Tab-separated table of C-alpha atoms in Angstrom:
chain	number	residue	atom	x	y	z
A	1	MET	CA	-16.781	-11.445	6.827
A	2	LYS	CA	-18.566	-8.542	8.232
A	3	THR	CA	-21.141	-6.318	6.633
A	4	LEU	CA	-19.653	-2.838	7.380
A	5	LEU	CA	-21.346	-0.724	4.429
A	6	LYS	CA	-24.811	-0.445	3.177
A	7	PHE	CA	-24.044	-2.049	0.036
A	8	LEU	CA	-20.647	-3.814	0.297
A	9	SER	CA	-19.634	-6.686	2.091
A	10	PHE	CA	-16.027	-5.856	3.361
A	11	LEU	CA	-13.016	-8.079	3.538
A	12	ILE	CA	-9.992	-6.462	5.122
A	13	LEU	CA	-7.018	-8.031	3.455
A	14	THR	CA	-5.759	-9.851	6.620
A	15	SER	CA	-8.174	-12.494	5.493
A	16	ALA	CA	-8.320	-14.473	2.478
A	17	ILE	CA	-9.648	-12.915	-0.694
A	18	SER	CA	-10.481	-13.927	-4.032
A	19	GLY	CA	-8.149	-12.480	-6.757
A	20	ALA	CA	-8.818	-11.349	-10.348
A	21	ALA	CA	-6.689	-11.778	-13.568
A	22	PHE	CA	-3.290	-10.192	-13.184
A	23	ALA	CA	-2.231	-7.429	-15.607
A	24	GLN	CA	1.077	-5.505	-16.348
A	25	LYS	CA	0.202	-2.775	-18.875
A	26	ASN	CA	1.960	0.468	-19.452
A	27	MET	CA	3.889	0.047	-15.741
A	28	ASP	CA	7.416	0.101	-15.168
A	29	VAL	CA	8.587	-2.105	-12.275
A	30	ARG	CA	11.276	0.901	-11.458
A	31	GLN	CA	8.276	2.937	-10.151
A	32	TYR	CA	7.872	0.586	-7.155
A	33	ASN	CA	11.328	0.417	-5.897
A	34	ASN	CA	10.331	2.062	-2.556
A	35	THR	CA	7.689	-0.742	-2.011
A	36	TYR	CA	8.740	-3.443	0.297
A	37	GLU	CA	7.411	-6.699	2.070
A	38	ILE	CA	7.382	-6.347	5.799
A	39	ALA	CA	6.827	-8.791	8.682
A	40	ILE	CA	5.143	-7.757	11.854
A	41	ASN	CA	5.590	-9.979	14.717
A	42	ASP	CA	4.227	-9.963	18.150
A	43	GLY	CA	6.123	-12.736	19.541
A	44	LYS	CA	3.305	-15.162	19.008
A	45	SER	CA	2.351	-14.711	15.412
A	46	GLN	CA	4.031	-13.272	12.274
A	47	PHE	CA	2.087	-11.323	9.618
A	48	LYS	CA	3.009	-10.401	6.209
A	49	CYS	CA	2.134	-6.884	4.601
A	50	GLN	CA	3.970	-4.439	2.398
A	51	ALA	CA	4.934	-0.718	3.124
A	52	VAL	CA	6.119	2.220	0.953
A	53	ARG	CA	9.303	3.996	1.902
A	54	LEU	CA	8.664	7.775	2.050
A	55	SER	CA	12.101	8.738	3.369
A	56	LYS	CA	15.022	6.917	4.731
A	57	ASP	CA	13.557	6.310	8.181
A	58	TRP	CA	9.833	6.362	7.446
A	59	PHE	CA	7.661	3.913	5.837
A	60	ILE	CA	3.802	3.998	5.399
A	61	THR	CA	1.529	1.024	5.426
A	62	ALA	CA	-2.115	0.269	6.064
A	63	ALA	CA	-3.294	0.618	9.850
A	64	HIS	CA	-4.873	-2.676	9.979
A	65	CYS	CA	-1.371	-4.345	9.282
A	66	VAL	CA	-0.245	-3.126	12.770
A	67	VAL	CA	-3.477	-3.208	14.823
A	68	PRO	CA	-4.027	-4.939	16.876
A	69	VAL	CA	-0.713	-6.922	16.591
A	70	CYS	CA	1.519	-3.894	17.603
A	71	ASP	CA	-1.061	-2.588	20.265
A	72	ALA	CA	1.315	-3.806	22.976
A	73	ALA	CA	4.804	-4.464	21.499
A	74	CYS	CA	5.778	-5.864	18.326
A	75	THR	CA	9.035	-6.328	15.869
A	76	ILE	CA	8.934	-4.959	12.397
A	77	ASN	CA	11.345	-6.132	9.639
A	78	ALA	CA	11.410	-4.644	6.163
A	79	ARG	CA	13.100	-6.550	3.253
A	80	LEU	CA	15.231	-4.331	1.547
A	81	SER	CA	17.411	-6.059	-0.871
A	82	ASN	CA	17.983	-9.680	-2.504
A	83	ALA	CA	21.354	-10.588	-3.863
A	84	LYS	CA	22.469	-13.960	-5.155
A	85	ASP	CA	23.988	-15.057	-1.774
A	86	TYR	CA	22.841	-12.384	0.815
A	87	GLU	CA	19.573	-10.638	1.721
A	88	LEU	CA	19.079	-7.337	3.655
A	89	GLU	CA	16.646	-6.423	6.125
A	90	ILE	CA	16.161	-3.596	8.480
A	91	SER	CA	14.239	-4.407	11.906
A	92	THR	CA	12.894	-1.976	14.580
A	93	LYS	CA	10.939	-2.718	17.885
A	94	HIS	CA	7.821	-0.938	18.781
A	95	SER	CA	6.463	-0.540	22.376
A	96	SER	CA	4.685	2.175	24.547
A	97	ALA	CA	8.055	3.024	25.847
A	98	SER	CA	9.835	3.082	22.398
A	99	GLN	CA	7.508	4.178	19.643
A	100	ALA	CA	8.037	2.998	16.066
A	101	VAL	CA	4.436	2.661	14.799
A	102	TYR	CA	2.025	6.032	14.369
A	103	LEU	CA	-1.462	5.480	13.404
A	104	HIS	CA	-3.541	8.115	11.759
A	105	PRO	CA	-5.780	9.612	14.454
A	106	LYS	CA	-8.936	8.720	12.375
A	107	ALA	CA	-7.746	5.056	11.453
A	108	LYS	CA	-10.336	2.403	12.684
A	109	GLU	CA	-9.997	-1.351	12.538
A	110	GLU	CA	-11.807	-2.939	9.850
A	111	GLN	CA	-12.571	0.393	7.874
A	112	VAL	CA	-10.983	1.484	4.686
A	113	SER	CA	-11.270	5.330	5.299
A	114	TYR	CA	-7.968	6.645	7.007
A	115	ASP	CA	-6.539	3.194	7.019
A	116	ILE	CA	-3.009	4.794	7.381
A	117	ALA	CA	0.049	4.190	9.728
A	118	LEU	CA	3.551	5.000	9.762
A	119	ILE	CA	6.381	2.959	10.625
A	120	ARG	CA	9.774	4.814	11.856
A	121	PHE	CA	13.088	2.938	11.490
A	122	PRO	CA	15.283	5.233	13.667
A	123	PRO	CA	18.966	4.907	13.070
A	124	GLU	CA	19.863	4.640	16.513
A	125	LYS	CA	17.542	1.943	17.402
A	126	SER	CA	17.124	-0.114	14.156
A	127	ASP	CA	19.257	-2.916	13.140
A	128	TYR	CA	20.253	-3.836	9.527
A	129	LEU	CA	20.275	-7.752	9.018
A	130	PHE	CA	22.397	-9.251	6.436
A	131	LYS	CA	21.724	-12.942	5.756
A	132	ASP	CA	24.106	-15.289	4.243
A	133	LYS	CA	21.596	-17.516	2.325
A	134	LYS	CA	24.262	-20.472	1.694
A	135	ILE	CA	24.349	-21.033	5.597
A	136	GLY	CA	21.179	-19.538	6.713
A	137	TYR	CA	22.802	-17.223	9.382
A	138	LEU	CA	23.168	-13.532	9.954
A	139	VAL	CA	26.497	-11.940	9.398
A	140	THR	CA	28.047	-8.498	9.809
A	141	LYS	CA	27.952	-5.870	7.148
A	142	GLU	CA	31.634	-6.256	6.586
A	143	GLU	CA	31.366	-9.754	6.009
A	144	ALA	CA	28.608	-9.436	3.532
A	145	PHE	CA	30.282	-6.355	1.636
A	146	SER	CA	33.363	-8.393	1.330
A	147	LYS	CA	31.871	-10.790	-0.860
A	148	LEU	CA	29.583	-8.701	-2.660
A	149	ASN	CA	30.538	-7.442	-6.251
A	150	ALA	CA	30.394	-3.646	-6.967
A	151	SER	CA	27.158	-3.719	-8.365
A	152	GLN	CA	25.604	-5.643	-5.450
A	153	LYS	CA	27.399	-3.312	-3.022
A	154	THR	CA	25.715	-0.297	-4.595
A	155	ASP	CA	22.274	-1.887	-4.346
A	156	PHE	CA	22.683	-2.625	-0.895
A	157	THR	CA	23.816	0.913	-0.024
A	158	GLN	CA	21.033	2.487	-1.872
A	159	ALA	CA	18.703	-0.068	-0.037
A	160	MET	CA	20.141	1.276	3.299
A	161	GLN	CA	19.774	4.919	2.203
A	162	GLY	CA	16.768	4.903	0.087
A	163	VAL	CA	16.717	6.639	-3.324
A	164	ASN	CA	14.079	8.134	-5.482
A	165	PHE	CA	11.254	8.516	-2.995
A	166	PRO	CA	7.718	8.716	-4.311
A	167	THR	CA	5.629	11.826	-4.489
A	168	VAL	CA	2.314	11.580	-2.637
A	169	LEU	CA	-0.676	12.641	-4.889
A	170	SER	CA	-3.443	14.667	-3.293
A	171	LEU	CA	-6.983	14.149	-4.481
A	172	LYS	CA	-9.212	17.195	-3.982
A	173	THR	CA	-12.707	17.256	-5.362
A	174	GLN	CA	-16.128	18.012	-3.940
A	175	THR	CA	-18.015	15.489	-5.754
A	176	PRO	CA	-17.347	11.865	-6.766
A	177	LYS	CA	-15.176	11.692	-9.853
A	178	VAL	CA	-13.461	8.905	-12.124
A	179	LEU	CA	-9.656	9.062	-12.244
A	180	ARG	CA	-8.178	9.364	-15.688
A	181	VAL	CA	-4.690	7.836	-14.725
A	182	SER	CA	-3.992	4.297	-14.821
A	183	LEU	CA	-3.143	2.702	-11.364
A	184	GLY	CA	-0.799	-0.317	-10.588
A	185	VAL	CA	0.120	-2.133	-7.365
A	186	ALA	CA	3.284	-3.900	-6.542
A	187	SER	CA	2.543	-7.660	-5.250
A	188	ILE	CA	5.841	-8.635	-3.766
A	189	TRP	CA	6.492	-12.512	-2.363
A	190	ASP	CA	10.142	-13.270	-1.502
A	191	TYR	CA	11.700	-10.301	-3.181
A	192	LYS	CA	9.750	-11.061	-6.361
A	193	THR	CA	7.679	-8.219	-7.739
A	194	GLU	CA	4.619	-8.469	-9.991
A	195	ILE	CA	2.808	-5.498	-10.981
A	196	LEU	CA	-1.025	-5.602	-10.913
A	197	SER	CA	-2.742	-2.915	-12.799
A	198	SER	CA	-6.314	-1.569	-13.054
A	199	GLU	CA	-8.175	-2.142	-16.440
A	200	ASP	CA	-11.653	-0.473	-15.276
A	201	TYR	CA	-12.938	2.677	-14.301
A	202	VAL	CA	-11.261	3.933	-10.906
A	203	PHE	CA	-13.681	6.006	-8.617
A	204	PHE	CA	-12.912	8.412	-6.059
A	205	SER	CA	-15.094	8.883	-3.072
A	206	PRO	CA	-14.125	12.444	-1.371
A	207	LYS	CA	-16.483	11.839	1.602
A	208	HIS	CA	-14.736	8.525	2.594
A	209	ASN	CA	-11.369	9.212	1.473
A	210	TYR	CA	-10.694	6.177	-0.678
A	211	ILE	CA	-10.768	4.974	-4.365
A	212	TYR	CA	-12.305	1.863	-5.701
A	213	THR	CA	-12.274	-0.248	-8.676
A	214	SER	CA	-13.116	-3.643	-10.041
A	215	ASN	CA	-10.593	-6.069	-8.069
A	216	PHE	CA	-7.498	-6.439	-10.497
A	217	GLY	CA	-5.691	-9.210	-8.397
A	218	ILE	CA	-5.550	-7.371	-4.771
A	219	ARG	CA	-5.283	-10.295	-2.291
A	220	GLN	CA	-4.229	-11.227	1.092
A	221	GLY	CA	-0.525	-10.213	2.102
A	222	ILE	CA	-0.295	-7.007	-0.167
A	223	SER	CA	-2.255	-4.688	2.208
A	224	GLY	CA	0.038	-1.532	2.694
A	225	SER	CA	1.359	-1.571	-0.884
A	226	GLY	CA	1.487	1.657	-2.810
A	227	VAL	CA	-1.048	2.518	-5.338
A	228	ILE	CA	1.221	3.985	-8.208
A	229	THR	CA	-0.095	6.387	-10.925
A	230	SER	CA	1.262	5.639	-14.478
A	231	SER	CA	3.354	8.650	-14.009
A	232	GLY	CA	4.904	7.459	-10.581
A	233	GLU	CA	3.004	9.285	-7.977
A	234	LEU	CA	1.771	7.477	-4.802
A	235	ALA	CA	-1.932	7.764	-5.099
A	236	ALA	CA	-3.274	5.585	-2.081
A	237	ILE	CA	-2.422	2.735	-0.014
A	238	VAL	CA	-4.052	-0.969	-0.458
A	239	SER	CA	-6.634	-1.307	2.266
A	240	ALA	CA	-9.384	-4.116	1.331
A	241	VAL	CA	-11.438	-5.766	-1.105
A	242	ALA	CA	-15.274	-5.427	-1.107
A	243	SER	CA	-18.279	-7.277	-3.041
A	244	THR	CA	-21.752	-6.473	-4.093
A	245	GLN	CA	-24.269	-7.693	-6.185
A	246	ARG	CA	-25.966	-5.231	-8.861
A	247	VAL	CA	-28.787	-5.372	-11.288
A	248	ILE	CA	-27.514	-4.742	-14.854
A	249	THR	CA	-30.277	-3.272	-17.285
A	250	PHE	CA	-29.708	-3.453	-20.808
A	251	SER	CA	-30.996	-1.512	-23.693
A	252	ASP	CA	-33.468	-4.067	-24.961
A	253	GLY	CA	-35.202	-3.896	-21.635
A	254	GLY	CA	-33.695	-7.142	-20.009
A	255	SER	CA	-31.584	-7.281	-17.055
A	256	THR	CA	-29.315	-9.470	-15.126
A	257	ASN	CA	-27.788	-9.816	-11.726
A	258	ARG	CA	-24.012	-9.311	-11.487
A	259	ASN	CA	-21.646	-9.891	-8.672
A	260	MET	CA	-18.843	-7.304	-8.411
A	261	ALA	CA	-15.875	-7.320	-6.427
A	262	PHE	CA	-13.866	-4.141	-5.843
A	263	SER	CA	-10.219	-3.114	-4.670
A	264	MET	CA	-10.397	-0.351	-2.179
A	265	PHE	CA	-7.510	2.058	-1.331
A	266	SER	CA	-7.206	4.797	1.306
A	267	THR	CA	-6.056	8.134	-0.279
A	268	PHE	CA	-4.529	11.142	0.985
A	269	ASP	CA	-6.686	14.170	2.136
A	270	ASP	CA	-5.482	17.205	4.055
A	271	SER	CA	-5.969	15.408	7.293
A	272	VAL	CA	-3.622	12.580	6.197
A	273	LEU	CA	-1.226	14.948	4.703
A	274	SER	CA	-0.972	16.873	7.892
A	275	PHE	CA	-0.367	13.821	9.555
A	276	LEU	CA	2.204	12.578	7.163
A	277	LYS	CA	4.148	15.952	7.243
A	278	SER	CA	4.188	16.097	11.028
A	279	HIS	CA	6.724	13.128	10.689
A	280	ILE	CA	8.126	13.854	7.438
A	281	PRO	CA	8.504	17.755	7.012
A	282	GLY	CA	10.102	17.477	3.617
A	283	LEU	CA	7.484	15.056	2.086
A	284	PRO	CA	7.030	15.953	-1.609
A	285	VAL	CA	3.293	16.374	-2.557
A	286	LYS	CA	1.489	16.889	-5.795
A	287	GLN	CA	-2.063	18.266	-6.042
A	288	ALA	CA	-4.108	16.275	-8.702
A	289	GLY	CA	-5.457	18.898	-11.280
A	290	PHE	CA	-8.524	18.864	-13.280
A	291	ASN	CA	-6.970	16.631	-15.815
A	292	TYR	CA	-6.896	13.838	-13.350
A	293	PHE	CA	-10.771	13.635	-13.154
A	294	ALA	CA	-13.541	12.658	-15.291
A	295	VAL	CA	-17.353	12.592	-14.540
A	296	VAL	CA	-18.917	9.470	-13.189
A	297	PRO	CA	-20.452	7.422	-16.140
A	298	ASP	CA	-24.394	7.370	-15.908
A	299	GLU	CA	-24.115	3.603	-15.519
A	300	TYR	CA	-22.116	3.770	-12.230
A	301	ARG	CA	-23.857	6.961	-10.986
A	302	ALA	CA	-26.355	5.005	-8.405
A	303	LEU	CA	-23.227	3.062	-7.346
A	304	THR	CA	-21.189	6.164	-6.312
A	305	GLU	CA	-24.484	7.795	-4.895
A	306	ASN	CA	-24.743	4.947	-2.551
A	307	VAL	CA	-21.310	5.179	-1.326
A	308	GLU	CA	-21.541	8.816	-0.806
A	309	ALA	CA	-24.754	8.594	1.235
A	310	MET	CA	-23.397	6.176	3.761
């Protein structure tokens, strides 16, 4: 663990982190149908993260998922669909000669701000991998489709093409604010999706381009997952957790020390939007209006002031 901020001890999610209770309030799993498990392999080790599909060929994830493992060369697989007897993945290779990974220019290892990367699965260089789970081997699309029922064929076809891509939510304010909307994150393990949802104040730091809230179950392996609002917009990308100790003062004059753990997510400012649109020209974007924000409560004002002062 490294102390990277003045008052927060950071833990990027490629390390182990302690979780909080899971919650699934007011969240529809169908809003997360473009969040997928990804595996990044450099030929020596394999790492698990998640990514959100923004178009047929482009996925967004956390930059620290692909740095430094893809600095030289790597293979990236996204797990697209799962039926009773078959699984479907898409695979692409990244190298200096054939780029598939694109980092935001401000991305820095072990920092939440601009922890953003794009992965491209170009049709001419990517492979769709159909696995027969009974025999444990890859088969052709024709072999798999010959044994799938109509519903499964539709699911696999939609998984190959992509449907209902999310709208990116751009948060714009000059001062720290609280988000009024509920947030949820998909935690996917072996195609099984669990929706984690925030139950506390969600703070936005415009200076550092991230949102943070008390940790609600974010843990190792779900970096790069999408942070989705209750209305279905993509508000941020899962990046890290942080911990700090605060002195809580009560109205009777007493006080206590409280350990606090935060989930931290990289958001989309003009710099990130420009980066995304340079690769995905038709990317749908929504500007958050005044109804998305509230004033920071007094008891948390010092916390947000410390963040903005860094």
